[in-house]
Coordinates of C-alpha atoms and ligand atoms in Angstrom, one line a residue:
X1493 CA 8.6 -17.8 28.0
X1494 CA 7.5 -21.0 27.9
X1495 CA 5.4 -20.6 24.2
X1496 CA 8.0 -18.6 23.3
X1497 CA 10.7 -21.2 23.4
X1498 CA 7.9 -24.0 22.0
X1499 CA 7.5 -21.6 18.9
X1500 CA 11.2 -21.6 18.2
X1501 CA 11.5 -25.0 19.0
X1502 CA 8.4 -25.8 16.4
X1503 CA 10.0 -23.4 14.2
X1504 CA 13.4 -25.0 14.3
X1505 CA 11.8 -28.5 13.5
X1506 CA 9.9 -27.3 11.0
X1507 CA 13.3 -25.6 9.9
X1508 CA 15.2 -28.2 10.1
X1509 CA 13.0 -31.3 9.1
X1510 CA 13.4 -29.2 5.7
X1511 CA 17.3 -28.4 5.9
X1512 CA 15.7 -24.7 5.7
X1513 CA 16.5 -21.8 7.3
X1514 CA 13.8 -18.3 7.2
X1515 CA 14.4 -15.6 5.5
X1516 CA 12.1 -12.4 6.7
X1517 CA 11.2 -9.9 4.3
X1518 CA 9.7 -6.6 5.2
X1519 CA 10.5 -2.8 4.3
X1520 CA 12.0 -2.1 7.4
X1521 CA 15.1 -4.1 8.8
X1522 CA 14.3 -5.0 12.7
X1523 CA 17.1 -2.6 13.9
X1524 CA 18.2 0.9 13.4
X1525 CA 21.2 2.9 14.1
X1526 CA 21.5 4.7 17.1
X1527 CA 24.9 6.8 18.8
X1528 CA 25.5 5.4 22.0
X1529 CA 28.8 6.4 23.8
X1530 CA 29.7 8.4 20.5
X1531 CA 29.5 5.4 18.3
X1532 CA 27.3 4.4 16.4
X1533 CA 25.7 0.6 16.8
X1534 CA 22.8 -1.2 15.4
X1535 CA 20.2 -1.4 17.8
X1536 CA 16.6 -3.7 17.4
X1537 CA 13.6 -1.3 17.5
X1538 CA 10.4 -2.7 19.0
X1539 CA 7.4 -3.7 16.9
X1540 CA 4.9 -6.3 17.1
X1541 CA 6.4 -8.5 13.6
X1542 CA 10.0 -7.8 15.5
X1543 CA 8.7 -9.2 18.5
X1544 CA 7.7 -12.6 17.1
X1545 CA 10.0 -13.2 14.5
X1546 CA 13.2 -12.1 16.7
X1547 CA 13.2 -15.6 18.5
X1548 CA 12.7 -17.8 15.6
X1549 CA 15.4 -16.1 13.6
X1550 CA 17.7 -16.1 17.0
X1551 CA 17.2 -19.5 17.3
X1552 CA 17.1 -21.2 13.3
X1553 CA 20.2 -18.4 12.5
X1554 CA 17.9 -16.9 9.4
X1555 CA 17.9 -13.6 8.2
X1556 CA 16.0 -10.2 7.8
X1557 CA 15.9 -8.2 4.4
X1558 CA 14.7 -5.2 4.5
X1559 CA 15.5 -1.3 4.4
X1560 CA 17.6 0.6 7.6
X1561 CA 15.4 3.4 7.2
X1562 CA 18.5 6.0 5.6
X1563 CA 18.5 6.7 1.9
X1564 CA 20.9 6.0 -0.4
X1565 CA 23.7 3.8 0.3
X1566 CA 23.6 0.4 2.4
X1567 CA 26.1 -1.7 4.1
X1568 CA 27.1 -4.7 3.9
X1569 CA 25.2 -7.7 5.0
X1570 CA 26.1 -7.9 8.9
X1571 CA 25.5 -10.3 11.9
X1572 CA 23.3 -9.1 15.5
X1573 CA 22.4 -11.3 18.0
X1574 CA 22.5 -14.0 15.8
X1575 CA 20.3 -13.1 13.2
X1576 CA 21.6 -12.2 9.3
X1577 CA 21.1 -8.3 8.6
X1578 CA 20.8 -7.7 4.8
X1579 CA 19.9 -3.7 4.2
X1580 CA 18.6 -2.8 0.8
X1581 CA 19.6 0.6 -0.5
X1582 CA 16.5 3.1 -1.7
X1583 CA 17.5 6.1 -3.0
X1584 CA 16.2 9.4 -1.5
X1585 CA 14.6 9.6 -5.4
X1586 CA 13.1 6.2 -5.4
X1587 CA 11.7 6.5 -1.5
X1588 CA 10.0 9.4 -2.2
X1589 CA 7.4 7.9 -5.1
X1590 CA 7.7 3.8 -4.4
X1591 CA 7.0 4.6 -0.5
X1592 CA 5.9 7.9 -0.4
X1593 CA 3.7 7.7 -3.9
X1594 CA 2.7 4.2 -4.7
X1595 CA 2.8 2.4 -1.4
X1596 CA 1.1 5.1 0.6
X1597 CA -0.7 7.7 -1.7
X1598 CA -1.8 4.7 -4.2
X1599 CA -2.1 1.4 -2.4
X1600 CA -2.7 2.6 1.2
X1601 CA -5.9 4.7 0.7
X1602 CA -6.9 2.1 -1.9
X1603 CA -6.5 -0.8 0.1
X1604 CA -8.8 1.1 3.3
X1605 CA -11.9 1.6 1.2
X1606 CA -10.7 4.8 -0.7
X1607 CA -11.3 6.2 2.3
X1608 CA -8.9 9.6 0.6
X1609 CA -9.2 9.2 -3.3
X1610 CA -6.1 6.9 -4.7
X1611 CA -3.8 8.6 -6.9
X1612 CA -2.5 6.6 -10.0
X1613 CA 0.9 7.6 -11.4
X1614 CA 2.9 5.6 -13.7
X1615 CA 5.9 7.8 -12.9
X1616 CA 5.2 6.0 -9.0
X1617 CA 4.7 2.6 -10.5
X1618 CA 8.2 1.6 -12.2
X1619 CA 10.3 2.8 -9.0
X1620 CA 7.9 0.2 -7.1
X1621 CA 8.6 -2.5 -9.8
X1622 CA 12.9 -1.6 -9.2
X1623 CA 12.5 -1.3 -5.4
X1624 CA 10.5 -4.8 -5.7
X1625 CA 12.7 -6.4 -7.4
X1626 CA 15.9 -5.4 -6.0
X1627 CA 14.5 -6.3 -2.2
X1628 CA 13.9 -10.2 -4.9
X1629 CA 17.7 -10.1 -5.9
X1630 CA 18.7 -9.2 -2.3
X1631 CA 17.0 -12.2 -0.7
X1632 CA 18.0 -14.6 -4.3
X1633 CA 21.7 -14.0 -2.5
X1634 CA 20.1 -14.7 0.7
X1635 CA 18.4 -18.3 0.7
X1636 CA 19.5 -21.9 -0.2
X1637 CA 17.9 -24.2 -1.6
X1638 CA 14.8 -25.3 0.6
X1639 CA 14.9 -22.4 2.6
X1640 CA 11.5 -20.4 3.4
X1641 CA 11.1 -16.2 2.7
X1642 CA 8.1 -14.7 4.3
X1643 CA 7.6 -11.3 2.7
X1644 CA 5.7 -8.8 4.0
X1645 CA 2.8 -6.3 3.7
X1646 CA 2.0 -3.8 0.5
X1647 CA 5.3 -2.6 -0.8
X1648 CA 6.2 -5.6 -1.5
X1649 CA 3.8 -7.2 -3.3
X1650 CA 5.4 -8.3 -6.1
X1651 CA 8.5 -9.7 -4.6
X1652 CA 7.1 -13.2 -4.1
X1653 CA 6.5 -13.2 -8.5
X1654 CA 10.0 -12.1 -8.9
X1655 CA 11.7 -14.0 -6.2
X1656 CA 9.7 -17.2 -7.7
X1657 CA 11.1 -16.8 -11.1
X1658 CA 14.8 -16.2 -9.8
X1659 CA 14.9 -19.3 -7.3
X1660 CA 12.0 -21.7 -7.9
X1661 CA 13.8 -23.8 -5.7
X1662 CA 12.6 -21.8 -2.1
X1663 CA 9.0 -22.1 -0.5
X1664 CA 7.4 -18.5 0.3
X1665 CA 5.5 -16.8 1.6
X1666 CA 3.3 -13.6 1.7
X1667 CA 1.3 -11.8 4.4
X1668 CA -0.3 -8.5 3.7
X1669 CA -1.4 -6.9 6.7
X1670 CA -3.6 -4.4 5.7
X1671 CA -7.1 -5.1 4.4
X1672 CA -7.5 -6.8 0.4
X1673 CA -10.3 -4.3 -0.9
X1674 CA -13.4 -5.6 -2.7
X1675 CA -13.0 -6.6 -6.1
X1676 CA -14.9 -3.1 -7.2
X1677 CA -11.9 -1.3 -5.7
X1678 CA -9.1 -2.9 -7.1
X1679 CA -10.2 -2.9 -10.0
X1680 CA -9.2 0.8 -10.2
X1681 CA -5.9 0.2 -9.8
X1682 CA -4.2 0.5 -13.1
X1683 CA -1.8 -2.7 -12.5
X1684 CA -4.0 -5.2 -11.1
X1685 CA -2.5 -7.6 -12.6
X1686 CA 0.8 -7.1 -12.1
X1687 CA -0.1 -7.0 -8.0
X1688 CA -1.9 -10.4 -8.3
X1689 CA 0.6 -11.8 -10.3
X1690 CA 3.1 -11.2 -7.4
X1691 CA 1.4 -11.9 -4.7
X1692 CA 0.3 -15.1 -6.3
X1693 CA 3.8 -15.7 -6.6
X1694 CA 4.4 -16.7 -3.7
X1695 CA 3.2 -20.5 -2.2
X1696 CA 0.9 -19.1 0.6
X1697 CA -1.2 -15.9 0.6
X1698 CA -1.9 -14.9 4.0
X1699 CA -4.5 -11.8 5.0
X1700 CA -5.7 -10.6 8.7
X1701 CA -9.9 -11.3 7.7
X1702 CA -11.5 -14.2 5.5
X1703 CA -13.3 -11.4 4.2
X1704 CA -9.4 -9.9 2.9
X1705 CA -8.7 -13.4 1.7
X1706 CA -11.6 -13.9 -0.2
X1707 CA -11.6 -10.2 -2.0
X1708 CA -8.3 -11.9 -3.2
X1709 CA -9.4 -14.7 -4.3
X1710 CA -11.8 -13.3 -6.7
X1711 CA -9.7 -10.5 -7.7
X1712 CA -7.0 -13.2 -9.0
X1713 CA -9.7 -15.2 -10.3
X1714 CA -11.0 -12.1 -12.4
X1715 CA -7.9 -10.8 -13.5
X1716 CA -5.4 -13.8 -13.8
X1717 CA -5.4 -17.3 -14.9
X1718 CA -6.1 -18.6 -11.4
X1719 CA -8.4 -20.4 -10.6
X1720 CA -10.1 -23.1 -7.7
X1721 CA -11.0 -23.1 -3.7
X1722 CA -9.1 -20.8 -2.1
X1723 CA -6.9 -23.1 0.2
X1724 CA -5.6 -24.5 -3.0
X1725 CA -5.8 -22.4 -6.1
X1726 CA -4.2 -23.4 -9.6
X1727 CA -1.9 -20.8 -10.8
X1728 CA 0.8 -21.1 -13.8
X1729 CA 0.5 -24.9 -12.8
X1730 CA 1.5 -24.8 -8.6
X1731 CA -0.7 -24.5 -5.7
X1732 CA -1.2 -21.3 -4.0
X1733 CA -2.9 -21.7 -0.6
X1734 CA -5.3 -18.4 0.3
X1735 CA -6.1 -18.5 4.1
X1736 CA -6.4 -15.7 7.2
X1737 CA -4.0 -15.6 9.1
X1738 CA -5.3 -12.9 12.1
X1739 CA -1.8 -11.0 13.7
X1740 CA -2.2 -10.6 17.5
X1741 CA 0.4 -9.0 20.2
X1742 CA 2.5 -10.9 22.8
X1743 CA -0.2 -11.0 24.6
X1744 CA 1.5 -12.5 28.5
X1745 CA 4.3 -9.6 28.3
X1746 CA 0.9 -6.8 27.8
X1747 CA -0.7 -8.5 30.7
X1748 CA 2.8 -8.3 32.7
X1749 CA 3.7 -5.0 32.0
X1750 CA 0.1 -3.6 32.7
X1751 CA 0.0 -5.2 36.2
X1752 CA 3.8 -4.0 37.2
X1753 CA 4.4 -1.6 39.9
X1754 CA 5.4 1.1 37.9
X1755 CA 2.8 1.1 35.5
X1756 CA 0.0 0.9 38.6
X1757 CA 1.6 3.7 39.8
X1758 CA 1.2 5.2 36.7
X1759 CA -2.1 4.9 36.0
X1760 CA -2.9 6.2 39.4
X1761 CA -1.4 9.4 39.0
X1762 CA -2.8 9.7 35.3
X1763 CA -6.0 9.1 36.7
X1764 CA -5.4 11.3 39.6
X1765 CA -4.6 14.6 37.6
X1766 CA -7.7 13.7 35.0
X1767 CA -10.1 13.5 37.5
X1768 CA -9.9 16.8 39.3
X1769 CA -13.7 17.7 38.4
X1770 CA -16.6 19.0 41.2
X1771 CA -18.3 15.7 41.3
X1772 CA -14.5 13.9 41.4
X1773 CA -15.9 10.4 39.7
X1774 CA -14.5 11.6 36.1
X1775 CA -15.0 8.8 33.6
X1776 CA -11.6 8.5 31.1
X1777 CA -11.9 7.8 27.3
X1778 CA -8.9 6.8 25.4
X1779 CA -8.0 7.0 21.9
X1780 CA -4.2 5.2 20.8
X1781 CA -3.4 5.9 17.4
X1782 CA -1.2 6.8 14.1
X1783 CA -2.0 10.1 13.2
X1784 CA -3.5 8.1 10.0
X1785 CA -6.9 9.0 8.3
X1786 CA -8.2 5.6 8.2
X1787 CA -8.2 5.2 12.2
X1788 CA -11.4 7.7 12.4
X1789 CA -9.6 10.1 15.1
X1790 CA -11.5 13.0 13.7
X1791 CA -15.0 11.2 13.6
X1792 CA -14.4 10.2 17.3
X1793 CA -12.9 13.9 18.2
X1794 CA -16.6 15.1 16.7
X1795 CA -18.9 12.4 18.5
X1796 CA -17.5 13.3 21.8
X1797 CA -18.3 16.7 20.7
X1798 CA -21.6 15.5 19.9
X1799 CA -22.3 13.9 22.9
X1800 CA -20.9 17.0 25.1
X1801 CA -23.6 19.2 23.3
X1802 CA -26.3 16.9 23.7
X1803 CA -25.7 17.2 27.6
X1804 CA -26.6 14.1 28.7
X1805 CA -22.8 13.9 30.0
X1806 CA -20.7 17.0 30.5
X1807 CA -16.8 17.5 31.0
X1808 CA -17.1 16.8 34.4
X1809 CA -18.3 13.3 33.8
X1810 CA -16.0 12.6 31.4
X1811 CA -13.2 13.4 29.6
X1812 CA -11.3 12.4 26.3
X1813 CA -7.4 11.5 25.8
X1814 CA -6.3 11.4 22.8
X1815 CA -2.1 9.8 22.0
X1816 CA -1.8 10.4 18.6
X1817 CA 2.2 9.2 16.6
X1818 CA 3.3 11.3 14.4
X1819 CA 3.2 9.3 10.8
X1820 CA 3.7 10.1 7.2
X1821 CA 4.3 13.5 8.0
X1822 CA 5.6 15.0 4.3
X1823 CA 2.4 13.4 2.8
X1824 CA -0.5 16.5 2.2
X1825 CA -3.0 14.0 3.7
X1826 CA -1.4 13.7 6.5
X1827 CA -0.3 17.0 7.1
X1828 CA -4.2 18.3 6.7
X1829 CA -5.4 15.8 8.9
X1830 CA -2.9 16.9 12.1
X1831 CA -4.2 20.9 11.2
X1832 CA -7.8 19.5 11.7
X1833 CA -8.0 17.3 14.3
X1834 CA -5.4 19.9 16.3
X1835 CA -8.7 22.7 15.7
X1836 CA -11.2 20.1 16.6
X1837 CA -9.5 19.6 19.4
X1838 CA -9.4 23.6 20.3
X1839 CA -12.9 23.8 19.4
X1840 CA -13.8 21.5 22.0
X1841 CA -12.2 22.6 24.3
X1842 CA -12.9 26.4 23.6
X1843 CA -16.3 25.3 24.0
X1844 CA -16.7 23.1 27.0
X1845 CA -13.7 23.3 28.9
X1846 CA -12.3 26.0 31.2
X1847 CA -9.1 26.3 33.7
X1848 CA -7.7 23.2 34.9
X1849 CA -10.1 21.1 33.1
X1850 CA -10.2 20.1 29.4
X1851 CA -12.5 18.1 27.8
X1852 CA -10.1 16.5 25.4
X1853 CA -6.3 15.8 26.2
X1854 CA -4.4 15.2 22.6
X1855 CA -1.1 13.7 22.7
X1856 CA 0.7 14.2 19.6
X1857 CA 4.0 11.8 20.5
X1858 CA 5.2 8.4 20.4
X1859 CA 4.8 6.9 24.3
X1860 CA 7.1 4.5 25.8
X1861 CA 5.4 0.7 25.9
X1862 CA 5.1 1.3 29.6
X1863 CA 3.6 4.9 30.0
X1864 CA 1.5 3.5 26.9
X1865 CA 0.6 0.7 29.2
X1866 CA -0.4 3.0 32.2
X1867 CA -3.0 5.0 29.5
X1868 CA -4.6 1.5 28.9
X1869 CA -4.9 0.9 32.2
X1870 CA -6.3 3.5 33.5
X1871 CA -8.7 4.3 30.8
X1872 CA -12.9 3.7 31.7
X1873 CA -13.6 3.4 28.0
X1874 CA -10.9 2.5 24.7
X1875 CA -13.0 4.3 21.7
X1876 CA -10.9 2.8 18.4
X1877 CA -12.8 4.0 15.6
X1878 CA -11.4 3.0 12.0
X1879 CA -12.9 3.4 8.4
X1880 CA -10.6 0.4 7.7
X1881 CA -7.8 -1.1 9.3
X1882 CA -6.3 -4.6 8.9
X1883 CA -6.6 -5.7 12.0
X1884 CA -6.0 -2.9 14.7
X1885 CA -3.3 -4.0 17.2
X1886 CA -4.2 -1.4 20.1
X1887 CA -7.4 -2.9 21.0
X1888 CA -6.1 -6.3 22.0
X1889 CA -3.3 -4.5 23.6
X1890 CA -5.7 -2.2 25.7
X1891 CA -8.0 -5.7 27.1
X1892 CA -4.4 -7.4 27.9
X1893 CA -3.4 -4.6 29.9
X1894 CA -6.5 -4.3 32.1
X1895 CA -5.9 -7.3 33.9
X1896 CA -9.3 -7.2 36.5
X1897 CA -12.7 -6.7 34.6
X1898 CA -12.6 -3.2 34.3
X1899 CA -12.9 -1.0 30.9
X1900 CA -14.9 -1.9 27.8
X1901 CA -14.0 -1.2 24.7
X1902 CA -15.7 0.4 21.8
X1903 CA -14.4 -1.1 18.6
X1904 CA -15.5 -0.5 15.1
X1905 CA -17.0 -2.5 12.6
X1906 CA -14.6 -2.0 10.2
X1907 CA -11.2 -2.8 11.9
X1908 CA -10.0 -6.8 11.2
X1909 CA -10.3 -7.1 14.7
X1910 CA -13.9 -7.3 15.2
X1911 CA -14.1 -10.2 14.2
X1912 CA -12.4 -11.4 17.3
X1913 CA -13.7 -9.0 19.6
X1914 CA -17.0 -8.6 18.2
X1915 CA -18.7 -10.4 21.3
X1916 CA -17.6 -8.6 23.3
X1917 CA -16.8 -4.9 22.1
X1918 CA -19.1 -2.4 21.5
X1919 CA -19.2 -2.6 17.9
X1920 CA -20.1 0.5 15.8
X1921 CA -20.1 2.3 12.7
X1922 CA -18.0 5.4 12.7
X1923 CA -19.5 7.3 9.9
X1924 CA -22.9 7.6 12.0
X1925 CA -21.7 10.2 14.3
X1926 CA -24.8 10.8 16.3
X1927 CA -24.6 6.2 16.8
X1928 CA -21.1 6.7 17.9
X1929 CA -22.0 9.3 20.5
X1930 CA -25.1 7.5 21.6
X1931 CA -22.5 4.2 21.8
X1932 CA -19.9 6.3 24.0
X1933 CA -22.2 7.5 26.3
X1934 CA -23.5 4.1 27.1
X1935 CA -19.9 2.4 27.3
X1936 CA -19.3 5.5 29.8
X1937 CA -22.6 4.6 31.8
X1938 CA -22.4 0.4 31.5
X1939 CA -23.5 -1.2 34.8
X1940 CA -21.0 -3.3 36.3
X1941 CA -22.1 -6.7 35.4
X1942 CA -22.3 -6.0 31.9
X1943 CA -19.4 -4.4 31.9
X1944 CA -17.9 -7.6 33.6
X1945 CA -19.1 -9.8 30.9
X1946 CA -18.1 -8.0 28.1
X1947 CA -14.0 -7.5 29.3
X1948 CA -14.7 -11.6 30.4
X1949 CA -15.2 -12.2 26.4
X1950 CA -12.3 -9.6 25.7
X1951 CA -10.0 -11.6 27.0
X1952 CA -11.2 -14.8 26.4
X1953 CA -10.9 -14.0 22.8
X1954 CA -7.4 -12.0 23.1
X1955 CA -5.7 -15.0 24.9
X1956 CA -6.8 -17.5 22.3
X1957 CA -4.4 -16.1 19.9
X1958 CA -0.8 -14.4 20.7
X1959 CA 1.2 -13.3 18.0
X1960 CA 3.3 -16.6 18.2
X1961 CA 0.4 -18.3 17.2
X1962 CA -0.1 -16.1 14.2
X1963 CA 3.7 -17.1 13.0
X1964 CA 3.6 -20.6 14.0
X1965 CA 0.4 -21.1 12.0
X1966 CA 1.7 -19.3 9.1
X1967 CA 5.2 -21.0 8.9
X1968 CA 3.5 -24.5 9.5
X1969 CA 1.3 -23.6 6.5
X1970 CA 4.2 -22.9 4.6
X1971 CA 6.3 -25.8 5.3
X1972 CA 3.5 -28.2 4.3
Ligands
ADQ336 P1 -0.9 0.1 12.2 O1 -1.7 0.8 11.2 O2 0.3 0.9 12.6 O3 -0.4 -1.3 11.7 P2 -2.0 -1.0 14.8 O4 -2.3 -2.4 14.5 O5 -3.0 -0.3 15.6 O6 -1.9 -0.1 13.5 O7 -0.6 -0.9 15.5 C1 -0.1 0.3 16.0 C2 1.0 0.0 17.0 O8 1.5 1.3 17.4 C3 0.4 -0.6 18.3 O9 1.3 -1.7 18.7 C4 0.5 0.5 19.3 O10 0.9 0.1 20.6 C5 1.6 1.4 18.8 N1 1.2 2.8 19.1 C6 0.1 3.5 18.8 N2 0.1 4.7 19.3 C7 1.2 4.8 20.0 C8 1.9 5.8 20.8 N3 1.3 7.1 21.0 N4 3.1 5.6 21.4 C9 3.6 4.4 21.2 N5 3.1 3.4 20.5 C10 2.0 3.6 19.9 C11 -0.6 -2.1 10.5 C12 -2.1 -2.3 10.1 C13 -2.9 -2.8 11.2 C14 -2.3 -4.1 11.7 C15 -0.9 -4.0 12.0 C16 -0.2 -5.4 12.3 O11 -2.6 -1.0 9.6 O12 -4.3 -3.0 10.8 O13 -3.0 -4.5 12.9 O14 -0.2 -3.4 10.9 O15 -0.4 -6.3 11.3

């Protein structure tokens, strides 16, 4: 509570020492509409951005842009819990290729390595230029002069170039949170310069890894008239600071919630009905995830398998849960991925399980925080396995939740977060399957002490930097 109200008091000042209030834009709003009692009220849904934004906004009376999640029409601008609530209307039409196509059949496998090949289609691009630029004509209405817009993440990239040109006269800002690909990648992407352009819009350009930031950097050096260091480039004759920015979680409310009552009780019982195996000291491995291809599910599905067959372990040592959300669903890729890891899942268990013990547990449902919580805490061994992620949110969730020094976590080399948490993870590569087995089996059979010293380093690393950090860092950048 206490850094809470010092962010919004920071916030304020930094608000106010400007005259300027903040303006948040993002492709979703941070409520939805829900039927309660028959009627139908705005309610705010939970999210990590939500979370540290929510008190700032509360407190300086700014407002959120941003989508409501319906096609077609929008209403008008509203008021809840004193925030502003401007909805943008996307057409069922326009949703299906700016989100659908560009931002996640384009951009998304792009931006993660090309991990599923990219797919370029100018009949995608120009309803991404109109949604961009009428989320830029929704906040123009929005801000006074002075004020500061943070946009946010890949559908919005070229907001900041538009918004610059229709009110020079705000500060703003940009934060992508998924990873900035090498140069050699983007390079592909027919409009390259277009992107840069309007991200380099905006007055800071903030990325989860230096490594995101610097890909950036040389990307808009290669492509666009920019040039210089990146905390200060030269572009179009302003400033545009480059810097990582790394997003984190309200990490004292994890800590809380994993230690409550409820969630103890929980995890006992979760652990209780897992464990039921002849030698009854079952070992749990956790996976938390979007059903997404870049988070490696299927990899980690097939080293467990690899590591079953080898023998070294069997399904009475150990056993895998997998808590896969539903995502994407009408996109192929998506679609393909549930079908295989659904059989992988059957095949390991067809193979190595019998009655009233599986090998693998899969979860295909969105969990309430707290049952979430429970998972975390009573899980031997996290396994989060990306080709490519931003930053990865669930592994600094899963070492605030374990508050003693139990658990270690197994965290690849890919995911933003290792750079954090490389001391301390087990870092690995998950396209070697036969290192990521060998890795599991020795984060299932770490002695204590080490074990002890690696969760230590965990959360040394996770406290350093809560998610009001991340925005109070980025807003101070702004302002200055
Ligand atoms: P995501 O790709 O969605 O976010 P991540 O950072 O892991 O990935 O966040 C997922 C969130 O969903 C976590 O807060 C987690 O608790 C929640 N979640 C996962 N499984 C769940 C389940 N079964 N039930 C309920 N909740 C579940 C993008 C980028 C990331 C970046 C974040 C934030 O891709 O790299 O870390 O934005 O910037």
């Amino acid at each position: 509570m206490l850094l809470w109200s010092l962010i919004a008091t920071r916030s304020q000042e930094i608000a106010m020492s400007r005259k300027s209030r903040l303006v948040i834009v993002a492709n979703r709003l941070p409520v939805k509409r829900v039927k309660r009692k028959g009627k139908l009220v705005w309610e705010t849904s939970p999210g990590g951005l939500v979370t540290a934004m929510t008190p700032i906004l509360n407190d300086t009376g700014g407002s959120w842009v941003g989508w409501s999640g319906a096609a077609g029409k929008a209403p008008p601008a509203f008021t809840h819990e004193n925030m502003r609530v401007h909805p943008v209307p996307i057409s069922a039409e326009q949703l299906e290729k700016f989100y659908g196509g560009f931002s996640n059949t384009t951009l998304w496998p792009l931006y993660h390595d090309s991990v599923r090949t990219p797919q370029f289609h100018r009949r995608w691009w120009w309803p991404y230029v109109d949604v961009n630029r009428r989320f830029a004509e929704a906040v123009a209405d929005e801000v006074s002069p002075g004020d500061m817009v943070w946009v946010h993440d890949y559908q919005l990239q070229l907001v900041p170039g538009m918004l610059r040109e229709l009110r020079p006269d705000v500060r703003i800002g940009f934060f992508l949170h998924i990873p900035f690909p090498p140069e050699e990648l983007f390079a592909q992407l027919p409009w390259r310069r277009e992107i840069l352009a309007g991200m380099l819009g905006a007055d800071v350009v903030g990325f989860q890894t230096p490594s995101s930031a610097r890909n950036f950097a040389s990307a808009a050096k290669l492509y666009t008239e920019a040039k210089g260091p990146e905390r200060g480039m030269d572009f179009r004759g302003r400033k545009v600071r480059v810097q990582a920015f790394p997003i984190s979680i309200d990490v004292k409310h994890m800590e809380q919630v994993g230690m409550s009552a409820p969630v103890t009780d929980l995890a006992t019982q979760l652990r209780t009905d897992l464990a039921s195996s002849r030698t009854g000291d079952r070992r749990v491995l956790l996976g938390v995830d979007r059903l997404d291809y870049t988070k490696g599910i299927d990899i980690r599905l097939r080293a467990f398998e690899e590591l079953l067959t080898r023998g070294s372990l069997t399904a009475d040592d150990c056993v895998l849960v997998q808590v896969a959300v539903p995502s994407r669903e009408s996109v192929d890729d998506y679609a393909e991925l549930r079908a295989y890891v659904e059989r992988l899942s059957g095949r390991i268990n067809g193979q190595f399980g019998r009655p009233g013990r599986a090998a693998v547990h899969y979860l295909y449902r969105s969990l309430p925080f707290e049952e979430l919580a429970a998972y975390y805490r009573m899980a031997d061994v996290m396994v989060v396995t990306p080709l490519r992620d931003g930053m990865n949110l669930v592994a600094k969730e899963y070492v605030a939740a374990n508050e003693g020094d139990t658990g270690t976590l197994v965290l690849s080399e890919f995911a933003g977060a290792a750079h954090e948490l490389g001391s301390g993870a087990l870092l690995v590569n998950p396209h070697d399957v036969d290192g990521l087995a060998a890795t599991m089996e020795m984060a299932l059979t770490l002695d204590d002490r080490e074990r002890q010293r690696r969760m230590g380093l965990l959360r040394q690393a996770v406290r350093k930097n809560t998610v009001f950090g991340w925005a109070e860092s980025f807003l101070e950048a702004l302002a200055s």
